[in-house]
Short mmCIF file of C-alpha atoms and ligand atoms in Angstrom, two decimals:
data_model
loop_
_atom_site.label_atom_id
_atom_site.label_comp_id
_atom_site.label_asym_id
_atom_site.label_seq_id
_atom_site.Cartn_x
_atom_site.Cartn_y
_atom_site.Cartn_z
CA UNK A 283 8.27 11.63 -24.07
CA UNK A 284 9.58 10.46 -27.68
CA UNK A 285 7.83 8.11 -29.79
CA UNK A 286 9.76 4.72 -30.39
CA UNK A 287 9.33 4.27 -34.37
CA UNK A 288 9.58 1.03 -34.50
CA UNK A 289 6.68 1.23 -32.66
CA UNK A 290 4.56 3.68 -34.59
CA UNK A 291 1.19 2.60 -35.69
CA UNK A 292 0.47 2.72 -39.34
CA UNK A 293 -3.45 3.18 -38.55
CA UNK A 294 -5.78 5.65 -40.24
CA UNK A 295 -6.75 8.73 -38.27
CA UNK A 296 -9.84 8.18 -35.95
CA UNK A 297 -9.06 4.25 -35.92
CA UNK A 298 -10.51 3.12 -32.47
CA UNK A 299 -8.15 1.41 -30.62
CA UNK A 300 -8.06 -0.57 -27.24
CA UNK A 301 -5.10 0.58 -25.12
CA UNK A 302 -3.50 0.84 -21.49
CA UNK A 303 -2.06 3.66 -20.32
CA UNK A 304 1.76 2.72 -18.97
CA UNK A 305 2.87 6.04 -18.27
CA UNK A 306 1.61 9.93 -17.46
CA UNK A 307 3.33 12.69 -17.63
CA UNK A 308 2.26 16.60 -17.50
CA UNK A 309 -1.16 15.93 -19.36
CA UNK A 310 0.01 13.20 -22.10
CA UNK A 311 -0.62 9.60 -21.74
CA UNK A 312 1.87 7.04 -23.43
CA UNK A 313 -0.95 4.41 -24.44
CA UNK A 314 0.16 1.16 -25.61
CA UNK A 315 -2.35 -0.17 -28.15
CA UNK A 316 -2.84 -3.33 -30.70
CA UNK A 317 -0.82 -0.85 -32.81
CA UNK A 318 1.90 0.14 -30.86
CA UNK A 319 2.08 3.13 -28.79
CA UNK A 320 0.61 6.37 -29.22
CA UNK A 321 0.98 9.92 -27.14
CA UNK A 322 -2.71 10.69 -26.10
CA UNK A 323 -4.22 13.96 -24.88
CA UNK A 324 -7.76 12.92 -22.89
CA UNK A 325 -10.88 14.31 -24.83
CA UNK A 326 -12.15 17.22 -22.85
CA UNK A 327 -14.99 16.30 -22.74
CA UNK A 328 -14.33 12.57 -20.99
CA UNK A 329 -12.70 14.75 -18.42
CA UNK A 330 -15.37 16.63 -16.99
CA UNK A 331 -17.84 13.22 -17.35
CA UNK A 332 -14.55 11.43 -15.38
CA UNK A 333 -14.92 14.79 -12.98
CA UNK A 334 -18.17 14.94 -12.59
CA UNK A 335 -19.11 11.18 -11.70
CA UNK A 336 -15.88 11.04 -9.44
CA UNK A 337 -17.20 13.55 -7.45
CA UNK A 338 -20.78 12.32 -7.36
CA UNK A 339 -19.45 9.01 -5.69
CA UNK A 340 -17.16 11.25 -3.36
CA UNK A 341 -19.80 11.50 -0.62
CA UNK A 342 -17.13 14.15 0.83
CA UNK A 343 -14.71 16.88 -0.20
CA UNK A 344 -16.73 17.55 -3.43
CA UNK A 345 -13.89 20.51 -4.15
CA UNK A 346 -11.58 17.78 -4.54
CA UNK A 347 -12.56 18.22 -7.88
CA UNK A 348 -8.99 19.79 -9.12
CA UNK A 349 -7.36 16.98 -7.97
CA UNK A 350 -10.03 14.86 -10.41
CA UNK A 351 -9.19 17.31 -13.20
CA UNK A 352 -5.40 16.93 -13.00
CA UNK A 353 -6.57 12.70 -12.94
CA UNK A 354 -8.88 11.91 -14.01
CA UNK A 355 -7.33 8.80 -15.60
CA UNK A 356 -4.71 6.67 -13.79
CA UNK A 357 -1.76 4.78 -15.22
CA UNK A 358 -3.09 0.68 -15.53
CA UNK A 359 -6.05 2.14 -16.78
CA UNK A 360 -7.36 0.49 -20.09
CA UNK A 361 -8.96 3.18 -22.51
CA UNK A 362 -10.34 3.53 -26.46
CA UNK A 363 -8.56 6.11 -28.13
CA UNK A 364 -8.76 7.36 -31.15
CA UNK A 365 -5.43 7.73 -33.43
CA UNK A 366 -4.78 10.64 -34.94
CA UNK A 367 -1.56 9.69 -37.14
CA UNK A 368 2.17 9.94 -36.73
CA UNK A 369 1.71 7.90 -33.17
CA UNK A 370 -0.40 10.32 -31.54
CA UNK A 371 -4.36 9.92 -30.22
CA UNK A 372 -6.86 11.37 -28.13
CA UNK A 373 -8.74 9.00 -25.00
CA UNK A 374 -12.01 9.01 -25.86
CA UNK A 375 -13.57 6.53 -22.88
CA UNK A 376 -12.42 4.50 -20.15
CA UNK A 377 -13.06 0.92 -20.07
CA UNK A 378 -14.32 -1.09 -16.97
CA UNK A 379 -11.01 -0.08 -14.04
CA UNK A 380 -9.66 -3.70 -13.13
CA UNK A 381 -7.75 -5.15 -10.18
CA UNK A 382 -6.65 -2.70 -7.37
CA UNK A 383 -6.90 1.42 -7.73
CA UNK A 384 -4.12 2.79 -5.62
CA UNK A 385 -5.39 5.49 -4.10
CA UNK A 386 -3.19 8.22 -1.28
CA UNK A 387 -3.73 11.21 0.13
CA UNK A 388 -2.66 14.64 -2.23
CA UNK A 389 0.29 15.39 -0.92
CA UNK A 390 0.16 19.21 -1.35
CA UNK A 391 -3.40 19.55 0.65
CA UNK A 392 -3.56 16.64 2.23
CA UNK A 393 -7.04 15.67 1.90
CA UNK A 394 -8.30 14.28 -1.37
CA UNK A 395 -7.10 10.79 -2.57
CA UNK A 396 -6.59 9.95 -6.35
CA UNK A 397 -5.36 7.00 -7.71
CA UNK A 398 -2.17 6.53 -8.89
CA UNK A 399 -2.00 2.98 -10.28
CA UNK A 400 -5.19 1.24 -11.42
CA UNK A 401 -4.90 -2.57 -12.21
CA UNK A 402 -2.41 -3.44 -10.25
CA UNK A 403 -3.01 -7.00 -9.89
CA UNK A 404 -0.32 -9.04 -8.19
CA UNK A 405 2.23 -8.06 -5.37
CA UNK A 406 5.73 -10.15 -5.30
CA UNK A 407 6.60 -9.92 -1.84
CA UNK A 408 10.34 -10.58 -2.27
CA UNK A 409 12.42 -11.56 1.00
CA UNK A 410 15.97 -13.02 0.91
CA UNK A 411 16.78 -16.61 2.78
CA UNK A 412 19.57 -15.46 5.22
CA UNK A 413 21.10 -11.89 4.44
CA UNK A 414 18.84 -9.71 5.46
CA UNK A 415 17.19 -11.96 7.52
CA UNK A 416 13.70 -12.90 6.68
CA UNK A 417 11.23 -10.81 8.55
CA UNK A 418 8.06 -12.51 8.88
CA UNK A 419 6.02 -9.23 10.41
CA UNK A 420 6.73 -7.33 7.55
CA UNK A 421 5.79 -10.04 5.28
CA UNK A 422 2.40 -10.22 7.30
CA UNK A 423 1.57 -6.47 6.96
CA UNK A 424 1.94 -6.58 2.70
CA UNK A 425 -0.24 -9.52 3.02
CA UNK A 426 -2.81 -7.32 4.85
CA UNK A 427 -2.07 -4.58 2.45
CA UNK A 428 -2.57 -7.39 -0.90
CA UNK A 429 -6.06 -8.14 0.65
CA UNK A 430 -6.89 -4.90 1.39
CA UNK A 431 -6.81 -4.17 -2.36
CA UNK A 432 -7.63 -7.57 -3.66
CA UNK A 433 -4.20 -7.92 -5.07
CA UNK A 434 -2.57 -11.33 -5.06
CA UNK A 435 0.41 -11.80 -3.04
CA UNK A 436 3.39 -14.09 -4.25
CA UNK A 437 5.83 -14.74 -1.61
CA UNK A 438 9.60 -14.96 -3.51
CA UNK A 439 12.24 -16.28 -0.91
CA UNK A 440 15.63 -15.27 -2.90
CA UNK A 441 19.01 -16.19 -2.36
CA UNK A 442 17.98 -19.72 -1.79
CA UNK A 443 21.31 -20.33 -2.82
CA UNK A 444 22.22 -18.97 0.62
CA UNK A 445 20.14 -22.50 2.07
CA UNK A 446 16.87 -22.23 3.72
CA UNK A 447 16.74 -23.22 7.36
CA UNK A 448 14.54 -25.60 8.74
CA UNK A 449 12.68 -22.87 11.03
CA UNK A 450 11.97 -20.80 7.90
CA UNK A 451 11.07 -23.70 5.49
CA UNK A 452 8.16 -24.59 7.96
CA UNK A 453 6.83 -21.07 8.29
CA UNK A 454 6.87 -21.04 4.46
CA UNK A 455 4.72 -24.07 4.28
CA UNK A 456 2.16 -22.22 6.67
CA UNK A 457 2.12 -19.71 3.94
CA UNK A 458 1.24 -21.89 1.44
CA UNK A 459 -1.52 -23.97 3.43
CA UNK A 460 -3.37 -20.65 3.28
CA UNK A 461 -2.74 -20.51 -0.44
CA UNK A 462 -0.06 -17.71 -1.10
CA UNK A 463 2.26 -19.31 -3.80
CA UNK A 464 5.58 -19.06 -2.24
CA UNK A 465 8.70 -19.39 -4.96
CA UNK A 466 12.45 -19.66 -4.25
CA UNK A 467 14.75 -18.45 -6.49
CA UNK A 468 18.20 -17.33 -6.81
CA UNK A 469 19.32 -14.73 -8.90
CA UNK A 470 22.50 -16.05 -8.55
CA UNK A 471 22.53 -19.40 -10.22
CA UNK A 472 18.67 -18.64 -11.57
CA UNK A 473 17.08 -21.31 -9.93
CA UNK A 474 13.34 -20.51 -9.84
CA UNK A 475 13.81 -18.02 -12.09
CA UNK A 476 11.24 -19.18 -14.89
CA UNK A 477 9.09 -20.24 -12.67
CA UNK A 478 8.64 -16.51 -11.19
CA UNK A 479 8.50 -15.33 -14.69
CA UNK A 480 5.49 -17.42 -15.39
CA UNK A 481 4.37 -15.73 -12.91
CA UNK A 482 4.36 -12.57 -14.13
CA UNK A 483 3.14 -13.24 -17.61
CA UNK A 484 -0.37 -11.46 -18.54
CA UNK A 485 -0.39 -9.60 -15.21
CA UNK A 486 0.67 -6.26 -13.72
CA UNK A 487 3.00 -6.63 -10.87
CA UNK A 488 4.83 -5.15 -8.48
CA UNK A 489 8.20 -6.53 -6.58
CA UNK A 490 8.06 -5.13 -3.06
CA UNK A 491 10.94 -5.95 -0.05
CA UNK A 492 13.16 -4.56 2.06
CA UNK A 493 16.23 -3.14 -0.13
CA UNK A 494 19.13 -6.00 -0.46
CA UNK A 495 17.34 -9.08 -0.53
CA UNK A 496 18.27 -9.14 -4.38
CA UNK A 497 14.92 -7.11 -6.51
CA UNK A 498 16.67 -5.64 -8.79
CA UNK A 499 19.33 -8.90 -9.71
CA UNK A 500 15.90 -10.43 -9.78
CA UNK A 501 14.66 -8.24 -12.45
CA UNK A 502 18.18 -8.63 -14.25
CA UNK A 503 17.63 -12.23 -13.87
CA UNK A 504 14.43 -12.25 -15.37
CA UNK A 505 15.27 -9.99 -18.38
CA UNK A 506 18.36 -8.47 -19.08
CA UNK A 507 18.15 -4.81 -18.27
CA UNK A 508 14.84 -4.86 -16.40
CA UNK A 509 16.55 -3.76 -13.19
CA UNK A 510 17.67 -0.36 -14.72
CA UNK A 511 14.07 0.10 -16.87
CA UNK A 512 12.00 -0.71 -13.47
CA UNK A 513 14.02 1.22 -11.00
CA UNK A 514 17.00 3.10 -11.91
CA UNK A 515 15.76 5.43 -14.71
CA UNK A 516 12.36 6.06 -13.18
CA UNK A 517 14.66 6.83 -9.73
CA UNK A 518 17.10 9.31 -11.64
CA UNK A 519 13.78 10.75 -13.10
CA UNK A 520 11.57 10.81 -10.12
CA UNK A 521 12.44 13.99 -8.67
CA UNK A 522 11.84 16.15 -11.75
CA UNK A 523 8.16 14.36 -12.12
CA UNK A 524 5.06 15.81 -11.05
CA UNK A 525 4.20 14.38 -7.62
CA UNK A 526 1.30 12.72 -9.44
CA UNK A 527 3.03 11.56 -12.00
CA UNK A 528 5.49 9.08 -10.33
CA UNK A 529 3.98 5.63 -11.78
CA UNK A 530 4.90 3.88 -14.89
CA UNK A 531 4.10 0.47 -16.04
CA UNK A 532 7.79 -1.11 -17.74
CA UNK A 533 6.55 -4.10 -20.11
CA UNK A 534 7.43 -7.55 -20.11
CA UNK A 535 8.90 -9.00 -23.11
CA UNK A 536 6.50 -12.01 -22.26
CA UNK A 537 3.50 -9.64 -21.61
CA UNK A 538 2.44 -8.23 -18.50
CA UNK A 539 3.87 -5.11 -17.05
CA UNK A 540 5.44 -4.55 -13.44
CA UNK A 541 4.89 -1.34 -12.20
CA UNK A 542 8.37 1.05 -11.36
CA UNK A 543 9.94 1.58 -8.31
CA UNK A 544 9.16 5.56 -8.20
CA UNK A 545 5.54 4.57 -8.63
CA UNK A 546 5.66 2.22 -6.07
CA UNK A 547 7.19 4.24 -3.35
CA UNK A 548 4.74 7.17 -4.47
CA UNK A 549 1.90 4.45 -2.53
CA UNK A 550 3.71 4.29 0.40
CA UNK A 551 4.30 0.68 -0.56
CA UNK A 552 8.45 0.76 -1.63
CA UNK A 553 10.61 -0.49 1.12
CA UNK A 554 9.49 -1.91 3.84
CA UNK A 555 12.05 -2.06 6.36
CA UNK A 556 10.89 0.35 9.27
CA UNK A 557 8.29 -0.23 11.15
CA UNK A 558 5.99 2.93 10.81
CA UNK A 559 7.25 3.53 6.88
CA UNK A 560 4.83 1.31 5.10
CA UNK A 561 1.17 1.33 4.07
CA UNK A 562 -0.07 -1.59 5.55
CA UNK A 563 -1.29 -0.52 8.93
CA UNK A 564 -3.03 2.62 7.43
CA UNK A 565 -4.22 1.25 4.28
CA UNK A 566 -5.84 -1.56 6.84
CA UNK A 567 -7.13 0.74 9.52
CA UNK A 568 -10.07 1.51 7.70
CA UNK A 569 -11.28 -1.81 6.57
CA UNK A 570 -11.81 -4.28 9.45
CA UNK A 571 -8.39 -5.89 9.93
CA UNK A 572 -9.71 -10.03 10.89
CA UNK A 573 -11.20 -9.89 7.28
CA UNK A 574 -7.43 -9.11 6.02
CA UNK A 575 -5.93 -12.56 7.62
CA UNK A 576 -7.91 -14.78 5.39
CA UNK A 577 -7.42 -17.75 7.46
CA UNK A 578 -9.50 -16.04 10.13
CA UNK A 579 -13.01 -15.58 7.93
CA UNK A 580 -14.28 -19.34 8.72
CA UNK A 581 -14.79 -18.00 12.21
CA UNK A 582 -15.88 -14.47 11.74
CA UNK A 583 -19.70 -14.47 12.12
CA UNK A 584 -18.99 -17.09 14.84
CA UNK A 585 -18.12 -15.17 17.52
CA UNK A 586 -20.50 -13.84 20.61
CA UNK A 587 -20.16 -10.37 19.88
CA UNK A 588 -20.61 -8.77 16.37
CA UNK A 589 -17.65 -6.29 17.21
CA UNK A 590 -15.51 -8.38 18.89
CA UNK A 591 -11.86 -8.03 18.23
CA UNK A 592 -10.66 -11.41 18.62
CA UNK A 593 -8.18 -9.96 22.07
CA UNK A 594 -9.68 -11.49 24.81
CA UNK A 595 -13.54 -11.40 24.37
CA UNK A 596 -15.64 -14.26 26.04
CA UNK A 597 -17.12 -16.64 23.29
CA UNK A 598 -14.77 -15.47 20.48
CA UNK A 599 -14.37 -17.95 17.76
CA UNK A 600 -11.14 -16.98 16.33
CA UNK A 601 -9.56 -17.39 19.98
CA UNK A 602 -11.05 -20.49 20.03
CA UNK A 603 -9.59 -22.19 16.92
CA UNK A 604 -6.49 -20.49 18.21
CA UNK A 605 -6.94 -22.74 21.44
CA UNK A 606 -7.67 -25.58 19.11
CA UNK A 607 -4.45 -25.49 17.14
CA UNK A 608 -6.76 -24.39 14.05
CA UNK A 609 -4.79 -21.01 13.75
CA UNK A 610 -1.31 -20.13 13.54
CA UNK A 611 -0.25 -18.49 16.81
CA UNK A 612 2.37 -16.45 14.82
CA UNK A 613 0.14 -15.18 12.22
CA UNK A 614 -2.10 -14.58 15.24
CA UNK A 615 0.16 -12.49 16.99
CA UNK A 616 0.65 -10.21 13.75
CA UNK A 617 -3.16 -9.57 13.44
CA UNK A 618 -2.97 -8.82 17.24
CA UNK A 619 0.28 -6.32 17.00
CA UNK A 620 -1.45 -4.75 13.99
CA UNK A 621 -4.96 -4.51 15.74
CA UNK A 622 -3.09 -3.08 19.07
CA UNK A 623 -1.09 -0.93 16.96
CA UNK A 624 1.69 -2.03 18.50
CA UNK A 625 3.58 -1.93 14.94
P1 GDP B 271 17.69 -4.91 -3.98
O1 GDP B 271 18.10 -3.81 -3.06
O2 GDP B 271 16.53 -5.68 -3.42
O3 GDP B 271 17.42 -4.47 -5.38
O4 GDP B 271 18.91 -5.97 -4.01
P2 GDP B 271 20.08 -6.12 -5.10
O5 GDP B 271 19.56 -6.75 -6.34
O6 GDP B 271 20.81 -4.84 -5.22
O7 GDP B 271 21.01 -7.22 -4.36
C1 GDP B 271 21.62 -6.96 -3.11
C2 GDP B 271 22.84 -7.86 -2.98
O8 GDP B 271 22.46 -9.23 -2.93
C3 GDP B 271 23.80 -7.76 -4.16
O9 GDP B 271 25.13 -7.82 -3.66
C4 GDP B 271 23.49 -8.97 -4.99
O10 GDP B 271 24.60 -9.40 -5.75
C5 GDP B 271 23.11 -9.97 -3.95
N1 GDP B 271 22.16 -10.97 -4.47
C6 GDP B 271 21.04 -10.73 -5.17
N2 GDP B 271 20.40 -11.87 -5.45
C7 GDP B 271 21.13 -12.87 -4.91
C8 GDP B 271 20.98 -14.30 -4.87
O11 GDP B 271 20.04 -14.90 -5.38
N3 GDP B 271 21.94 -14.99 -4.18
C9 GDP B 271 22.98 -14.39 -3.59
N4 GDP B 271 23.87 -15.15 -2.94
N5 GDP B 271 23.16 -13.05 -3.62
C10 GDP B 271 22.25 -12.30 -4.28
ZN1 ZN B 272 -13.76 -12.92 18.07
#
């Protein structure tokens, strides 16, 4: 990591700052603060508190504590650090951890989950109007995966400039009865451009879609040279990182951050163009799935049997307002594929 020094802080040593973390790598933290950005070791100290109350909550695998040791602070997390001069500092305490935690399995045991981005707050689900064709399942799992993690979800249609047809226009406007902003733009002519990059302003984001449908032209289109900072240097750099290491938060010259694309696919949440390859269904699995379709919690408690699934059960209120028109039978048939498993 270098230090840019246009960036260095001119702040006396042991100033308290307020700072995010954007980026981890083999025990330093690139914090950016009020003052620019500083290289931070964690106080040793923090880290066994940080240890020691993680694995308190952990009800199980209380040896998961090396994981906790090797992170016990996650990129998107805000801290107070101390600066110590010539753009360095040490994390002396978390701050309140905001928006979504990322958490996945370790991938060398298998077991223990850490987090990997904290404060992720928004997901652009990006799609493309005709080439690749739209594919509305897909689209439906992230949407399980956003509410999973109480993440908003922006649905981008790009390549408008390809013309949206009729069949897709209306399944759009189901999308944005049930609130999920939906924005077309074209990277091409940069229609709907601004409009996404109000958007993004103040929050951390992250574009996810199936490759081709135009991310990174997006990103070019939105700043010049974003593509390469989001996803080509963190992809030429990915390999050499620490598996735990993979996420990076790439500011916006706005403010707000998106998150990289090495980071992203570290979650499990990168493409999502095969049908088993993605998060959603597992990240869901565990949480009941008919909370996940928000159009469905009117009818929740209403049904005759506390566990019913909504499949076929007598006196089920979600079939019911399914029956009634209330519900969309394709969004319907998505919670059923992903409750069946049959994606
Ligand atoms: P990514 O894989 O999602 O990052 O997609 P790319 O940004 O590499 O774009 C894939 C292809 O689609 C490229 O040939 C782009 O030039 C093209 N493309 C991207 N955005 C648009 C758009 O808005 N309109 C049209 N017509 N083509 C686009
Ligand atoms: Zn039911």
């Amino acid at each position: 990591m270098q230090t840019n020094a246009a960036n260095t802080p001119a702040v006396a040593d042991g100033t308290l700052l307020d700072g995010l973390i954007v980026e981890r790598s083999r025990g330093h933290y690139r914090v950016e603060t009020s003052a620019g950005l500083l290289i931070c070791t964690i106080r040793g100290r923090l880290r066994k508190e940080l240890t020691y109350a993680e694995s308190t909550q952990a009800r199980r695998n209380v040896r998961g504590v090396k994981v906790n040791e090797r992170d016990p602070v996650a990129v998107g997390d805000s801290v107070r650090v101390a600066a110590l001069g010539a753009g360095t500092g040490v994390i002396e305490a978390i701050v309140a951890r905001a928006g979504a935690a990322f958490t996945r399995a370790d991938p060398e045991t298998g077991q223990r989950t850490f987090t990997t981005i904290a404060g992720l707050d928004q997901m652009i689900l990006v799609f493309a109007a005709r080439e690749p064709a739209p594919h509305l399942r897909l689209l439906d799992r992230f949407l399980v995966t956003a509410e999973a993690q109480n993440v908003e979800a922006v649905i981008c249609l790009n390549k408008a400039d390809q013309g949206v047809e009729p069949w897709l226009d209306a399944r759009l406007a189901v999308y944005r009865a049930l609130g999920y902003p939906v924005i077309k733009t074209s990277a091409a002519t940069g229609a709907g451009v601004a409009e996404l990059r109000a958007r993004l302003v103040g929050r951390t984001s992250a574009l996810l879609g199936p490759s081709g449908v135009g991310k990174s032209s997006l990103l070019n289109a939105l700043e010049p040279g974003l593509g390469l900072r989001v996803s080509a240097v963190s992809e030429a750099t990915s390999k050499g990182r620490h598996t735990t290491t993979g996420a990076r938060l790439v500011p916006l010259a706005e403010g707000g951050y998106l998150a990289d694309t090495a980071g992203i696919r570290a979650l499990g949440l990168g493409e999502f163009g095969t049908a088993s390859g993605s998060g959603a269904g597992k990240g869901a699995s565990r949480v009941r799935l008919d909370r996940l379709f928000r159009e469905f919690r009117p009818y929740l408690g209403a049904c005759r049997y506390g566990n019913c699934r909504h499949l076929n059960e007598q006196g089920c209120a979600v079939l019911a307002a399914l029956a009634a028109g209330s519900l969309d039978a394709e969004r319907y048939d998505s919670y059923r594929r992903l409750t069946q498993g049959d994606e």
